[in-house]
CSV table of C-alpha atoms in Angstrom, one decimal:
chain,number,residue,atom,x,y,z
A,238,MET,CA,26.0,-59.3,4.0
A,239,LYS,CA,23.7,-62.1,4.7
A,240,HIS,CA,21.8,-62.4,8.0
A,241,ASP,CA,19.0,-64.3,10.1
A,242,TYR,CA,15.3,-63.7,9.5
A,243,ILE,CA,13.4,-62.2,12.5
A,244,ASP,CA,10.4,-64.3,11.2
A,245,ARG,CA,12.4,-67.6,9.9
A,246,TYR,CA,10.5,-70.3,9.2
A,247,SER,CA,7.1,-68.0,9.2
A,248,LYS,CA,6.6,-69.2,5.5
A,249,LEU,CA,6.4,-72.9,5.6
A,250,GLU,CA,3.4,-74.8,5.0
A,251,SER,CA,1.3,-76.6,7.7
A,252,PRO,CA,-2.3,-75.9,9.3
A,253,VAL,CA,-0.9,-73.4,11.6
A,254,HIS,CA,0.7,-71.2,9.2
A,255,SER,CA,-2.4,-71.0,7.4
A,256,LEU,CA,-4.2,-69.6,10.2
A,257,ASP,CA,-5.4,-66.0,9.9
A,258,PRO,CA,-3.2,-64.5,12.4
A,259,ARG,CA,-5.7,-62.4,13.9
A,260,ALA,CA,-7.3,-66.3,15.4
A,261,LYS,CA,-3.5,-67.1,16.5
A,262,ALA,CA,-2.8,-63.6,18.2
A,263,ILE,CA,-6.2,-63.9,20.0
A,264,ALA,CA,-5.7,-67.8,20.8
A,265,LEU,CA,-1.9,-67.3,21.9
A,266,PHE,CA,-2.3,-64.1,24.2
A,267,ALA,CA,-5.6,-65.6,25.8
A,268,LEU,CA,-3.0,-68.4,26.5
A,269,ILE,CA,-1.2,-66.0,28.0
A,270,VAL,CA,-3.3,-64.0,29.8
A,271,ILE,CA,-4.6,-67.3,31.2
A,272,CYS,CA,-1.3,-68.9,32.2
A,273,VAL,CA,-0.1,-66.1,34.2
A,274,THR,CA,-3.1,-65.6,36.1
A,275,THR,CA,-3.0,-69.4,37.8
A,276,PRO,CA,-1.9,-69.8,40.9
A,277,PRO,CA,1.8,-71.5,40.9
A,278,ARG,CA,0.6,-74.5,43.0
A,279,ALA,CA,-2.4,-75.8,40.1
A,280,TRP,CA,0.4,-78.1,38.3
A,281,TRP,CA,-1.9,-79.9,36.3
A,282,ALA,CA,-3.2,-76.5,35.0
A,283,PHE,CA,0.4,-75.6,33.7
A,284,CYS,CA,0.3,-79.5,31.7
A,285,VAL,CA,-2.2,-78.5,30.3
A,286,TYR,CA,-0.9,-75.2,29.1
A,287,ALA,CA,2.7,-76.5,27.9
A,288,GLY,CA,0.6,-79.2,26.3
A,289,VAL,CA,-1.6,-77.3,24.0
A,290,VAL,CA,1.7,-75.2,23.3
A,291,LEU,CA,3.6,-78.9,22.8
A,292,ILE,CA,0.6,-79.8,20.6
A,293,ILE,CA,0.8,-76.4,18.3
A,294,ALA,CA,4.1,-76.6,18.0
A,295,ALA,CA,4.0,-80.2,16.8
A,296,ALA,CA,1.5,-79.2,14.4
A,297,SER,CA,3.3,-76.0,12.8
A,298,ARG,CA,6.3,-77.8,11.8
A,299,VAL,CA,8.6,-75.6,13.0
A,300,PRO,CA,12.4,-77.5,14.5
A,301,VAL,CA,12.0,-78.2,17.8
A,302,SER,CA,15.4,-77.1,17.9
A,303,TYR,CA,14.8,-73.7,16.4
A,304,LEU,CA,12.1,-72.8,19.2
A,305,LEU,CA,14.1,-74.3,21.6
A,306,SER,CA,16.9,-72.2,20.6
A,307,ARG,CA,15.0,-69.1,20.6
A,308,VAL,CA,13.1,-69.7,24.0
A,309,LEU,CA,16.9,-69.6,25.4
A,310,VAL,CA,17.7,-66.2,24.3
A,311,VAL,CA,15.1,-64.9,26.0
A,312,LEU,CA,14.3,-67.0,29.3
A,313,PRO,CA,18.5,-66.1,30.8
A,314,PHE,CA,17.4,-62.7,31.4
A,315,ILE,CA,14.3,-63.5,33.6
A,316,LEU,CA,15.8,-66.5,34.9
A,317,MET,CA,18.6,-64.4,36.4
A,318,VAL,CA,17.0,-62.5,38.5
A,319,ALA,CA,14.6,-65.2,39.7
A,320,VAL,CA,17.1,-67.7,40.8
A,321,PHE,CA,18.0,-65.5,43.9
A,322,ILE,CA,14.4,-65.2,45.1
A,323,PRO,CA,14.6,-68.8,47.1
A,324,PHE,CA,17.6,-67.4,48.9
A,325,MET,CA,16.5,-64.2,49.7
A,326,HIS,CA,12.8,-65.3,50.6
A,327,LYS,CA,11.8,-66.2,53.9
A,328,GLY,CA,8.8,-68.4,54.6
A,329,GLY,CA,7.8,-71.8,54.9
A,330,THR,CA,10.1,-74.6,55.3
A,331,SER,CA,13.8,-74.0,54.5
A,332,TYR,CA,16.2,-76.3,53.4
A,333,ASP,CA,20.2,-76.0,54.8
A,334,LEU,CA,22.2,-76.0,52.0
A,335,GLY,CA,25.7,-75.0,53.7
A,336,PRO,CA,26.3,-71.5,54.3
A,337,PHE,CA,22.8,-70.6,52.6
A,338,ALA,CA,19.0,-71.5,53.6
A,339,VAL,CA,16.9,-72.1,50.8
A,340,SER,CA,12.8,-71.7,51.8
A,341,SER,CA,10.1,-73.3,50.5
A,342,GLU,CA,8.0,-70.0,49.6
A,343,GLY,CA,11.1,-68.7,47.9
A,344,LEU,CA,11.2,-72.0,45.4
A,345,LEU,CA,7.9,-71.6,45.0
A,346,VAL,CA,8.0,-68.3,43.6
A,347,LEU,CA,11.2,-69.3,41.3
A,348,TRP,CA,8.8,-72.1,40.0
A,349,ASN,CA,5.9,-69.7,39.5
A,350,VAL,CA,7.8,-67.3,37.5
A,351,ALA,CA,9.8,-70.3,35.2
A,352,ILE,CA,6.9,-72.2,34.5
A,353,LYS,CA,4.9,-68.7,33.6
A,354,SER,CA,7.6,-66.8,31.6
A,355,THR,CA,8.3,-70.3,29.9
A,356,ILE,CA,5.3,-70.9,28.4
A,357,SER,CA,4.3,-67.2,27.3
A,358,VAL,CA,7.8,-66.7,25.7
A,359,SER,CA,7.2,-70.1,23.6
A,360,CYS,CA,3.5,-68.9,23.0
A,361,LEU,CA,5.4,-65.7,21.3
A,362,ILE,CA,7.4,-67.4,19.6
A,363,LEU,CA,5.4,-70.1,18.3
A,364,LEU,CA,3.3,-66.8,16.5
A,365,SER,CA,6.6,-65.0,15.0
A,366,SER,CA,7.3,-68.2,13.8
A,367,THR,CA,4.1,-69.0,11.9
A,368,THR,CA,3.0,-65.9,10.9
A,369,PRO,CA,5.4,-63.7,8.5
A,370,PHE,CA,6.1,-60.4,10.3
A,371,PRO,CA,4.1,-58.0,8.2
A,372,ASP,CA,1.0,-60.2,8.1
A,373,LEU,CA,1.2,-60.4,12.0
A,374,MET,CA,1.1,-56.7,11.9
A,375,HIS,CA,-1.8,-56.3,10.0
A,376,GLY,CA,-3.6,-58.6,11.6
A,377,LEU,CA,-2.7,-56.9,15.0
A,378,GLU,CA,-3.8,-53.5,13.4
A,379,ARG,CA,-7.4,-55.3,12.5
A,380,LEU,CA,-7.7,-56.3,16.0
A,381,HIS,CA,-7.3,-52.3,16.7
A,382,VAL,CA,-3.8,-52.4,18.1
A,383,PRO,CA,-2.8,-48.9,17.7
A,384,SER,CA,-1.4,-48.3,14.9
A,385,PHE,CA,1.6,-46.3,16.5
A,386,PHE,CA,3.2,-49.5,17.6
A,387,THR,CA,2.3,-51.7,14.6
A,388,THR,CA,3.9,-49.1,12.4
A,389,VAL,CA,6.9,-48.7,14.9
A,390,ALA,CA,7.2,-52.5,14.6
A,391,ALA,CA,7.0,-52.7,11.0
A,392,PHE,CA,9.7,-49.9,10.6
A,393,MET,CA,12.4,-51.9,13.4
A,394,TYR,CA,11.4,-55.3,10.9
A,395,ARG,CA,12.8,-52.8,7.8
A,396,TYR,CA,15.3,-51.4,9.3
A,397,ILE,CA,17.0,-53.6,12.0
A,398,PHE,CA,19.3,-55.0,9.2
A,399,VAL,CA,20.2,-52.0,7.7
A,400,ILE,CA,21.7,-50.4,11.4
A,401,VAL,CA,23.4,-54.1,11.5
A,402,ASP,CA,24.7,-53.9,8.2
A,403,GLU,CA,25.9,-50.2,9.4
A,404,ALA,CA,27.3,-51.6,12.5
A,405,GLN,CA,29.4,-54.1,10.8
A,406,ARG,CA,30.8,-52.0,7.9
A,407,MET,CA,31.9,-49.2,10.4
A,408,LYS,CA,33.4,-52.0,13.0
A,409,ARG,CA,35.5,-53.5,9.6
A,410,ALA,CA,36.4,-50.1,9.1
A,411,CYS,CA,37.5,-49.8,12.3
A,412,GLU,CA,39.5,-53.4,12.6
A,413,SER,CA,41.1,-52.5,9.0
A,414,ARG,CA,42.9,-49.9,11.0
A,415,ASN,CA,44.2,-51.9,13.8
A,416,PHE,CA,41.2,-51.1,16.5
A,417,ARG,CA,40.3,-54.0,19.0
A,418,GLY,CA,37.8,-52.8,21.0
A,419,ARG,CA,39.2,-54.4,24.0
A,420,TRP,CA,40.3,-51.9,26.5
A,421,ILE,CA,38.8,-49.5,28.9
A,422,TRP,CA,40.3,-46.5,27.1
A,423,GLN,CA,39.2,-47.6,23.8
A,424,ALA,CA,35.7,-46.9,24.9
A,425,ARG,CA,36.0,-43.6,23.5
A,426,THR,CA,35.7,-44.9,20.1
A,427,VAL,CA,33.0,-47.1,20.3
A,428,GLY,CA,31.5,-44.7,21.6
A,429,TYR,CA,32.2,-42.1,18.8
A,430,MET,CA,30.6,-45.5,16.8
A,431,VAL,CA,27.5,-45.3,18.5
A,432,ALA,CA,27.1,-41.8,17.8
A,433,SER,CA,27.9,-41.5,14.4
A,434,LEU,CA,25.6,-44.6,14.5
A,435,PHE,CA,22.8,-43.0,15.8
A,436,LEU,CA,23.6,-39.8,13.6
A,437,ARG,CA,23.2,-41.7,10.7
A,438,SER,CA,19.7,-43.5,11.6
A,439,HIS,CA,18.5,-39.9,12.2
A,440,ASP,CA,19.4,-38.8,9.0
A,441,ARG,CA,18.2,-41.8,7.4
A,442,ALA,CA,14.8,-41.0,9.3
A,443,GLU,CA,14.8,-38.0,7.6
A,444,ARG,CA,15.5,-39.0,4.0
A,445,VAL,CA,13.0,-42.0,4.8
A,446,TYR,CA,10.8,-39.4,5.6
A,447,GLN,CA,11.6,-37.9,2.1
A,448,ALA,CA,11.0,-40.8,0.2
A,449,MET,CA,7.0,-41.1,1.8
A,450,CYS,CA,6.5,-37.6,1.4
A,451,ALA,CA,7.1,-37.9,-2.6
A,452,ARG,CA,4.9,-40.8,-3.0
A,453,GLY,CA,2.2,-38.6,-1.5
A,454,PHE,CA,2.2,-39.7,2.3
A,455,ASP,CA,0.2,-37.4,4.7
A,456,GLY,CA,0.0,-38.9,7.6
A,457,THR,CA,-2.0,-41.4,8.3
A,458,PHE,CA,-1.0,-45.3,6.8
A,459,PRO,CA,-3.6,-46.1,4.0
A,460,LEU,CA,-5.2,-48.9,4.8
A,461,GLN,CA,-4.7,-52.6,4.0
A,462,ARG,CA,-6.6,-54.9,1.8
A,463,GLU,CA,-9.2,-57.3,4.1
A,464,SER,CA,-9.7,-60.0,4.6
A,465,SER,CA,-12.4,-62.0,6.8
A,466,MET,CA,-11.4,-65.3,8.8
A,467,ARG,CA,-12.3,-68.4,7.9
A,468,ALA,CA,-14.3,-71.6,9.8
A,469,ALA,CA,-11.1,-73.3,10.7
A,470,ASP,CA,-9.7,-69.8,12.0
A,471,TYR,CA,-12.8,-69.9,14.7
A,472,VAL,CA,-12.5,-73.1,15.7
A,473,PHE,CA,-8.8,-73.0,16.1
A,474,MET,CA,-9.6,-70.0,18.3
A,475,SER,CA,-12.4,-71.5,20.2
A,476,VAL,CA,-10.6,-75.1,20.9
A,477,VAL,CA,-7.5,-73.2,22.5
A,478,VAL,CA,-9.3,-70.9,24.6
A,479,LEU,CA,-12.2,-73.4,25.5
A,480,ILE,CA,-9.1,-76.1,27.0
A,481,VAL,CA,-6.9,-73.4,28.4
A,482,LEU,CA,-10.0,-72.1,30.2
A,483,THR,CA,-10.9,-75.6,31.3
A,484,GLY,CA,-7.6,-76.1,32.8
A,485,ARG,CA,-7.7,-73.0,35.0
A,486,LEU,CA,-11.6,-73.5,36.1
A,487,ALA,CA,-10.6,-77.1,37.2
A,488,VAL,CA,-8.2,-75.3,39.8
A,489,LEU,CA,-10.7,-73.2,41.4
A,490,TRP,CA,-13.6,-75.8,41.7
A,491,LYS,CA,-11.2,-78.2,43.8
B,155,MET,CA,-6.3,-25.0,-16.1
B,156,ILE,CA,-7.4,-22.6,-18.7
B,157,GLY,CA,-4.5,-20.3,-20.2
B,158,LEU,CA,-1.9,-22.2,-18.6
B,159,ASP,CA,0.8,-23.2,-21.3
B,160,THR,CA,1.0,-27.5,-20.8
B,161,ARG,CA,3.6,-27.8,-23.2
B,162,GLU,CA,6.3,-27.2,-20.1
B,163,ALA,CA,6.5,-29.8,-17.9
B,164,ILE,CA,8.7,-27.9,-15.3
B,165,ARG,CA,9.3,-24.2,-15.3
B,166,ILE,CA,11.4,-23.0,-11.9
B,167,GLU,CA,11.9,-18.7,-11.3
B,168,SER,CA,14.8,-17.4,-9.7
B,169,LEU,CA,14.7,-20.2,-6.7
B,170,SER,CA,17.0,-19.9,-4.4
B,171,TYR,CA,17.5,-21.9,-1.0
B,172,HIS,CA,19.1,-21.4,2.3
B,173,TYR,CA,20.1,-24.7,5.0
B,174,HIS,CA,19.0,-24.1,8.2
B,175,ASP,CA,22.6,-22.5,9.3
B,176,GLY,CA,22.2,-20.1,6.4
B,177,THR,CA,24.9,-22.0,3.7
B,178,PRO,CA,23.2,-21.2,0.3
B,179,ALA,CA,22.4,-24.6,-1.3
B,180,LEU,CA,20.7,-22.9,-4.1
B,181,GLU,CA,21.1,-19.5,-5.5
B,182,ASP,CA,18.5,-18.0,-8.5
B,183,VAL,CA,18.2,-20.9,-10.3
B,184,ASN,CA,16.1,-20.5,-13.5
B,185,LEU,CA,15.0,-23.8,-15.6
B,186,THR,CA,12.7,-24.5,-18.2
B,187,VAL,CA,11.9,-28.1,-19.5
B,188,ARG,CA,9.6,-28.6,-22.0
B,189,ARG,CA,7.1,-32.1,-21.8
B,190,GLY,CA,8.5,-35.4,-23.2
B,191,GLU,CA,12.1,-33.9,-22.8
B,192,SER,CA,14.8,-35.5,-21.2
B,193,ILE,CA,17.5,-33.9,-19.2
B,194,ALA,CA,20.5,-34.5,-17.1
B,195,VAL,CA,22.1,-32.4,-14.1
B,196,MET,CA,25.8,-32.7,-13.6
B,197,GLY,CA,27.5,-31.2,-11.0
B,198,PRO,CA,30.4,-31.4,-8.2
B,199,ASN,CA,29.0,-33.2,-4.9
B,200,GLY,CA,27.3,-30.8,-2.9
B,201,ALA,CA,27.1,-28.3,-5.8
B,202,GLY,CA,22.6,-28.4,-5.0
B,203,LYS,CA,21.5,-30.9,-7.3
B,204,SER,CA,19.4,-32.9,-5.1
B,205,THR,CA,18.8,-30.2,-3.4
B,206,MET,CA,16.9,-29.0,-7.0
B,207,ALA,CA,15.7,-32.0,-7.2
B,208,LEU,CA,13.5,-31.8,-4.0
B,209,HIS,CA,12.0,-28.4,-5.2
B,210,LEU,CA,10.1,-30.4,-7.6
B,211,ASN,CA,7.9,-31.9,-5.4
B,212,GLY,CA,7.7,-29.4,-3.0
B,213,ILE,CA,9.6,-31.8,0.2
B,214,LEU,CA,11.7,-28.6,0.2
B,215,SER,CA,10.5,-24.6,-0.6
B,216,GLY,CA,12.5,-21.8,-1.1
B,217,GLU,CA,12.4,-18.7,-2.3
B,218,GLY,CA,10.9,-18.4,-6.0
B,219,ARG,CA,8.8,-20.5,-7.8
B,220,VAL,CA,8.4,-23.6,-9.1
B,221,GLU,CA,5.6,-24.9,-11.6
B,222,ILE,CA,5.3,-28.4,-12.8
B,223,MET,CA,2.7,-28.7,-15.7
B,224,GLY,CA,1.4,-25.3,-15.1
B,225,LEU,CA,0.8,-26.4,-11.5
B,226,GLU,CA,2.7,-24.0,-8.7
B,227,VAL,CA,4.3,-26.0,-6.3
B,228,CYS,CA,2.6,-25.1,-3.0
B,229,GLY,CA,0.6,-26.3,0.0
B,230,LYS,CA,-2.9,-26.7,-1.4
B,231,ASN,CA,-1.4,-28.7,-4.8
B,232,LEU,CA,0.8,-30.9,-3.0
B,233,SER,CA,-0.9,-34.0,-3.2
B,234,GLU,CA,-1.3,-33.4,-6.9
B,235,ILE,CA,2.0,-32.5,-7.8
B,236,ARG,CA,3.4,-35.2,-6.0
B,237,SER,CA,1.3,-37.6,-7.8
B,238,MET,CA,2.6,-36.1,-10.6
B,239,VAL,CA,6.5,-35.9,-10.0
B,240,GLY,CA,7.6,-39.2,-9.5
B,241,LEU,CA,11.2,-39.2,-7.2
B,242,VAL,CA,13.3,-41.7,-7.3
B,243,PHE,CA,15.8,-41.0,-4.3
B,244,GLN,CA,19.3,-42.7,-4.5
B,245,ASP,CA,20.1,-45.2,-1.9
B,246,PRO,CA,16.8,-47.8,-2.5
B,247,ASP,CA,17.3,-48.4,1.4
B,248,ASP,CA,15.5,-44.9,1.7
B,249,GLN,CA,13.3,-45.7,-0.6
B,250,LEU,CA,11.9,-48.6,0.1
B,251,PHE,CA,10.7,-48.7,4.1
B,252,CYS,CA,7.8,-51.2,3.8
B,253,PRO,CA,8.0,-54.8,5.1
B,254,THR,CA,7.1,-56.3,1.5
B,255,VAL,CA,7.4,-55.2,-1.9
B,256,ARG,CA,3.4,-55.1,-2.4
B,257,GLU,CA,3.4,-52.5,0.1
B,258,ASP,CA,5.7,-50.4,-0.6
B,259,VAL,CA,5.1,-50.5,-4.5
B,260,SER,CA,1.1,-49.8,-3.4
B,261,PHE,CA,2.2,-46.7,-1.2
B,262,GLY,CA,2.2,-44.3,-3.4
B,263,PRO,CA,-1.3,-45.4,-5.3
B,264,ARG,CA,-2.9,-46.3,-1.7
B,265,ASN,CA,-1.9,-42.4,-1.0
B,266,GLN,CA,-3.7,-41.2,-4.3
B,267,LYS,CA,-6.8,-42.5,-2.5
B,268,LEU,CA,-7.6,-45.4,-5.7
B,269,THR,CA,-9.9,-48.4,-4.9
B,270,GLN,CA,-8.5,-52.1,-4.2
B,271,GLU,CA,-9.0,-53.0,-8.0
B,272,LEU,CA,-6.9,-50.0,-9.3
B,273,VAL,CA,-3.9,-50.2,-6.6
B,274,ASP,CA,-3.5,-53.8,-7.8
B,275,GLN,CA,-2.9,-53.0,-11.3
B,276,ALA,CA,-0.8,-50.2,-10.7
B,277,VAL,CA,1.1,-52.5,-8.6
B,278,SER,CA,1.0,-55.2,-11.3
B,279,ARG,CA,1.6,-52.6,-14.2
B,280,ALA,CA,4.8,-51.0,-12.2
B,281,LEU,CA,6.3,-54.4,-11.2
B,282,THR,CA,6.1,-56.1,-14.4
B,283,TRP,CA,7.5,-52.8,-16.3
B,284,VAL,CA,10.7,-53.2,-13.8
B,285,GLY,CA,10.8,-57.0,-14.8
B,286,MET,CA,9.9,-57.9,-10.9
B,287,GLU,CA,7.1,-59.7,-11.8
B,288,GLY,CA,6.2,-61.6,-9.0
B,289,SER,CA,7.9,-60.5,-6.0
B,290,GLU,CA,5.0,-59.2,-4.1
B,291,ASP,CA,5.5,-60.8,-1.1
B,292,ARG,CA,9.8,-60.5,-0.9
B,293,SER,CA,11.5,-58.2,1.4
B,294,PRO,CA,13.6,-55.7,0.3
B,295,HIS,CA,15.8,-56.4,2.7
B,296,HIS,CA,16.3,-59.5,1.2
B,297,MET,CA,16.9,-58.4,-2.3
B,298,SER,CA,20.2,-57.4,-4.7
B,299,PHE,CA,21.1,-53.9,-4.9
B,300,GLY,CA,20.0,-54.0,-8.3
B,301,GLU,CA,16.7,-55.8,-7.4
B,302,LYS,CA,16.0,-52.8,-4.8
B,303,LYS,CA,16.6,-50.1,-7.3
B,304,ARG,CA,14.1,-51.6,-10.3
B,305,ILE,CA,11.5,-51.8,-7.0
B,306,SER,CA,12.4,-48.0,-6.1
B,307,LEU,CA,11.7,-47.1,-10.1
B,308,ALA,CA,8.4,-49.2,-9.4
B,309,THR,CA,6.9,-47.4,-6.4
B,310,VAL,CA,6.6,-44.0,-7.8
B,311,LEU,CA,5.9,-45.7,-12.0
B,312,SER,CA,2.6,-47.3,-10.0
B,313,MET,CA,1.7,-43.7,-9.5
B,314,ASP,CA,1.6,-43.1,-13.1
B,315,PRO,CA,4.0,-40.1,-13.1
B,316,GLU,CA,4.3,-37.2,-15.9
B,317,ILE,CA,7.4,-36.6,-15.0
B,318,LEU,CA,9.9,-38.9,-13.3
B,319,VAL,CA,13.4,-37.3,-11.6
B,320,LEU,CA,16.1,-39.7,-10.3
B,321,ASP,CA,18.8,-39.5,-8.3
B,322,GLU,CA,21.8,-41.1,-9.3
B,323,PRO,CA,19.9,-44.0,-10.4
B,324,ALA,CA,23.1,-46.0,-12.1
B,325,THR,CA,25.6,-45.5,-9.1
B,326,ASN,CA,26.8,-48.8,-7.0
B,327,LEU,CA,25.1,-51.0,-10.3
B,328,ASP,CA,27.1,-53.5,-11.9
B,329,PRO,CA,28.1,-53.0,-15.4
B,330,LYS,CA,25.2,-55.5,-16.2
B,331,GLY,CA,22.9,-54.0,-13.7
B,332,ARG,CA,23.4,-50.4,-15.6
B,333,ARG,CA,23.0,-51.1,-18.8
B,334,GLU,CA,19.9,-53.3,-18.0
B,335,LEU,CA,18.7,-49.6,-16.2
B,336,ILE,CA,19.4,-47.4,-18.9
B,337,GLU,CA,17.2,-49.6,-21.3
B,338,LEU,CA,14.4,-49.6,-18.6
B,339,VAL,CA,15.0,-45.5,-18.1
B,340,ARG,CA,14.9,-45.1,-21.9
B,341,GLY,CA,11.3,-47.1,-22.3
B,342,PHE,CA,9.6,-45.0,-19.7
B,343,GLU,CA,8.0,-42.0,-22.0
B,344,VAL,CA,7.6,-39.3,-19.9
B,345,THR,CA,9.5,-36.2,-19.0
B,346,LYS,CA,13.0,-37.2,-17.1
B,347,VAL,CA,15.2,-35.4,-14.9
B,348,ILE,CA,18.4,-37.9,-14.4
B,349,ILE,CA,20.8,-36.4,-12.2
B,350,SER,CA,24.3,-38.3,-12.5
B,351,HIS,CA,28.0,-38.3,-12.9
B,352,ASP,CA,27.5,-41.2,-15.4
B,353,THR,CA,28.8,-39.8,-19.0
B,354,GLY,CA,28.1,-42.8,-20.7
B,355,MET,CA,24.5,-42.6,-19.5
B,356,THR,CA,23.9,-39.3,-19.9
B,357,ARG,CA,24.5,-39.3,-23.3
B,358,GLU,CA,22.7,-42.5,-24.4
B,359,LEU,CA,19.4,-40.3,-22.3
B,360,CYS,CA,19.4,-37.2,-22.3
B,361,ASP,CA,19.9,-34.8,-25.4
B,362,ARG,CA,20.2,-31.8,-22.6
B,363,LEU,CA,22.3,-31.3,-19.9
B,364,ILE,CA,22.6,-28.5,-17.5
B,365,ILE,CA,25.8,-28.3,-14.9
B,366,ILE,CA,25.1,-27.1,-11.2
B,367,ASP,CA,27.9,-25.8,-9.3
B,368,ASP,CA,27.6,-23.9,-6.0
B,369,GLY,CA,23.6,-23.8,-6.6
B,370,ARG,CA,24.1,-22.0,-10.0
B,371,ILE,CA,23.1,-23.4,-13.3
B,372,VAL,CA,26.5,-22.5,-15.0
B,373,ALA,CA,25.6,-24.6,-18.7
B,374,ASP,CA,22.9,-25.4,-20.0
B,375,GLY,CA,22.9,-26.8,-23.9
B,376,HIS,CA,23.1,-29.7,-25.8
B,377,THR,CA,24.8,-32.9,-23.8
B,378,ASP,CA,27.4,-33.8,-26.3
B,379,GLU,CA,28.1,-30.2,-26.8
B,380,LEU,CA,28.8,-29.8,-23.4
B,381,LEU,CA,30.4,-33.1,-22.8
B,382,SER,CA,33.2,-32.1,-25.4
B,383,ASP,CA,34.0,-28.8,-23.8
B,384,SER,CA,37.0,-30.0,-21.5
B,385,ARG,CA,37.7,-26.9,-20.3
B,386,LEU,CA,34.2,-26.4,-18.8
B,387,LEU,CA,34.2,-29.7,-17.1
B,388,GLU,CA,37.4,-29.1,-15.5
B,389,LEU,CA,36.2,-26.2,-14.2
B,390,HIS,CA,33.7,-27.5,-12.6
B,391,GLY,CA,35.3,-30.8,-11.3
B,392,LEU,CA,33.6,-32.8,-13.5
B,393,LEU,CA,36.8,-34.3,-15.4
């Protein structure tokens, strides 16, 4: 069965792709942290952040439509909650919209959530679509992210499709016997499917662990090869952090 | 190592194993395999073939004694035993758990604490051996079943094992893939234990055959002789 890659476009060739994963991770995480700590009325600072994200995106040659589609997958969840805030929040001037009243304070909160989440999510999507997933994990490992997290993520990357395949096979087998999970009384069957998927995954985990032990696994993952960052990586990192920091500090001086 | 008979690759003495719930899986199994020998293991589903294989490198341990190249399979010898016994699991999705081929094939050698240079050599040697050179950076989940099978083999070949234990190596392969796999395995000059239902492959690769049924070895002999005994095969659900 064919599926989408999690890190599609991560093997393109571009200036951004060729950077060390560590440089990209540090620069983009710095951008996220600086962005979320900026006061919401600092309009110009957000323009600077968005500008940096757009420039990196353009340099990476990843299709804009792909980046947008990914951002749109994550954002609705955040906005669904935030969109009610202007109606609930009291404070500031309020505008009448028929039966509802919208407060300006509330609107500011909505803007705050929307812009910060958009920029943060875009950064993460840029990071994951310009770095092959395994490289990203090794990069994070070298940045001393606990290997527990990177290992779990690496296993997820490896097995998510195996589990999706298994679920699809099971669904087809059910449908071939005229099952359509549509009615509430069919929930029981769906429950069985989920349960058996869990059991199968559990058994598989056991077998994978045995296969690891068979090759001498003793509880610690052997280290990967070392690689060192080049000048270009340091330049990229410093330029991004400097520009973003300038935007952030300019707000303070005003 | 003085005084050990190193001509024996595998020696199993009165091995019994029970599942957690007490169901017996192996009962009083005795088996000796000489160095360089290729033996096939056949038996109906659930007879205990895979369970026996998992005892060969100490993943499971029952009552009785298992020796590999004269070394007892027990806690203190485990890492040495696992370097000597290359066990390839039936489902390549169990065997291949890393995001890239390179990491999977180098997993064993890195656990053996080899230097980076030796690890790299082992990886490229193993991949060339199975005809998959150049696929170091691919992800297993985007490979065909036959390719995954080859990579699975490479993951243990990179450890330079003395004994190769293959659990159903040809199952689910298409005829061409099966033929290529047989040729590949024939080329490995190590002791081989091949668990399979594939009588054609068994005949081609192994002179000796043991049949396991209900946790016991019920026949041990020349492959052609045993395979032509239709009464025996039928009795143990192999025909």
